[in-house]
Short mmCIF file of C-alpha atoms in Angstrom, two decimals:
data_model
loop_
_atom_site.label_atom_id
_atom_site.label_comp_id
_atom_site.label_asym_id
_atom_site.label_seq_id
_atom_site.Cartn_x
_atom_site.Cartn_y
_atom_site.Cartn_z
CA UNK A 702 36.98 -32.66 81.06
CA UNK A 703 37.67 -32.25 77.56
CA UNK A 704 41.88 -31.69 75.73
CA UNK A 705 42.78 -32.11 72.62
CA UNK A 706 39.45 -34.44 71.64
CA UNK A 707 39.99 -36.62 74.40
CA UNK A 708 37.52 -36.92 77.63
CA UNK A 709 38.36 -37.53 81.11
CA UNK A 710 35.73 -38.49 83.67
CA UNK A 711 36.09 -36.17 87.46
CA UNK A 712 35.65 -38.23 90.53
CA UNK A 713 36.72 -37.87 94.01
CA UNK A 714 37.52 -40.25 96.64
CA UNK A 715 36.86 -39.31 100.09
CA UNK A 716 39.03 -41.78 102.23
CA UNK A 717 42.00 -40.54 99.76
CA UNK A 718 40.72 -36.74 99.69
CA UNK A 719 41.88 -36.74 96.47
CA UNK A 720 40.11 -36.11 92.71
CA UNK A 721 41.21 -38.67 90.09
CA UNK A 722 39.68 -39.89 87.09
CA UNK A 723 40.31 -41.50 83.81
CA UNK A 724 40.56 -41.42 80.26
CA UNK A 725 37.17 -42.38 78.12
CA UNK A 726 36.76 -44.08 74.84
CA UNK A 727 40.38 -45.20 74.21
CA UNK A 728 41.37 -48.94 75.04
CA UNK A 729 44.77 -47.95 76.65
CA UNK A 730 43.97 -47.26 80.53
CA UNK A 731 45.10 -43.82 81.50
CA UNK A 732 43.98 -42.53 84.72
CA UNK A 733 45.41 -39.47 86.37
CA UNK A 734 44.39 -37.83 89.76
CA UNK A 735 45.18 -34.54 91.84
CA UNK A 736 44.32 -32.67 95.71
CA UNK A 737 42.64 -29.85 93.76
CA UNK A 738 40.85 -29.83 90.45
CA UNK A 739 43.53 -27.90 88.84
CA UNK A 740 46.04 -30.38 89.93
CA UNK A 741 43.28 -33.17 88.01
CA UNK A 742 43.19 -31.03 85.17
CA UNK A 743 46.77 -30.12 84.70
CA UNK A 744 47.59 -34.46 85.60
CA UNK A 745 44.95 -35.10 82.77
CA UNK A 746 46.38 -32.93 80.24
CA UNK A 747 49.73 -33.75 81.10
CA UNK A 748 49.03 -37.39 80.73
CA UNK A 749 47.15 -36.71 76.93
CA UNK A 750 50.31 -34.75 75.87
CA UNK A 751 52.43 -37.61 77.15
CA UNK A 752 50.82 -40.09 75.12
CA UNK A 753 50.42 -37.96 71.68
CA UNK A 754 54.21 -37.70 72.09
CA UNK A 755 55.22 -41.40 72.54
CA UNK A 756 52.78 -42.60 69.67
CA UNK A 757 55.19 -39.74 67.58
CA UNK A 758 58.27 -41.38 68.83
CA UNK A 759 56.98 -44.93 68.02
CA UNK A 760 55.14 -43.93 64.97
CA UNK A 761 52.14 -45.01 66.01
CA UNK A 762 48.64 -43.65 65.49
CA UNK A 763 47.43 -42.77 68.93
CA UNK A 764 43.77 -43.99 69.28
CA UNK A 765 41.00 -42.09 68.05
CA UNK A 766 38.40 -41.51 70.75
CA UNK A 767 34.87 -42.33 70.28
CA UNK A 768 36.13 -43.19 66.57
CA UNK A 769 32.47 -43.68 65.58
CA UNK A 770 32.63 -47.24 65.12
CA UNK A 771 30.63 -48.92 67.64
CA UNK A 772 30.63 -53.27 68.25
CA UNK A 773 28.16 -54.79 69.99
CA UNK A 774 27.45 -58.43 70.54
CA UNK A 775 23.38 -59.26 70.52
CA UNK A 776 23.71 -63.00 69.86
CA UNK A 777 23.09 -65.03 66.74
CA UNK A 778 19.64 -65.27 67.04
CA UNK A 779 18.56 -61.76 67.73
CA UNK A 780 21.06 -60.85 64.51
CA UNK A 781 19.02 -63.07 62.27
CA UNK A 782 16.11 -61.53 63.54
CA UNK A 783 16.98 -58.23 63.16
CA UNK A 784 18.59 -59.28 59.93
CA UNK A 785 15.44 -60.64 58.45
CA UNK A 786 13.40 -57.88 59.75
CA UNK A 787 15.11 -55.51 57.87
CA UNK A 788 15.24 -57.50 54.73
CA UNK A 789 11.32 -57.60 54.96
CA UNK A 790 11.74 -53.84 54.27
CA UNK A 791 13.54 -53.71 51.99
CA UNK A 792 11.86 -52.29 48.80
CA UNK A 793 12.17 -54.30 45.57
#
């Protein structure tokens, strides 16, 4: 599910009988759930609209999902590597 840039994730547990799901790409945890999907769907959006209007209140900048920056950790030797490798290429 997709609102306002933001993604949800659709699941459904069967010894609840219930859809639920939650928010992707963000750090803060948001998960919502519903009996039908439009009940998931309106939960989800409601939740989104919830948080864009506290970050107003508190003048905060609500997250950016999948901003575009992306940290890994690989280990300092496989960074040298890779490091070096690419300095190899470089063209003088």
């Amino acid at each position: 599910m997709e609102y306002k840039g933001y993604t949800g994730t659709v699941e459904f547990s069967v010894p609840d009988k219930c859809f639920h799901g939650r928010v992707l790409g963000i750090t803060h945890l948001f998960t919502y759930e519903g009996n039908t999907f439009d009940e998931l769907e309106k939960d989800f959006k409601e939740y989104i609209d919830d948080y864009l209007f506290d970050c107003e209140q508190e003048r905060v900048k609500p997250q950016k999902p999948f901003s575009g920056t992306l940290n890994i950790r690989i280990g300092s030797e496989l960074h040298k590597n890779i490091a070096l490798e690419a300095r190899k290429k470089e063209k003088p």
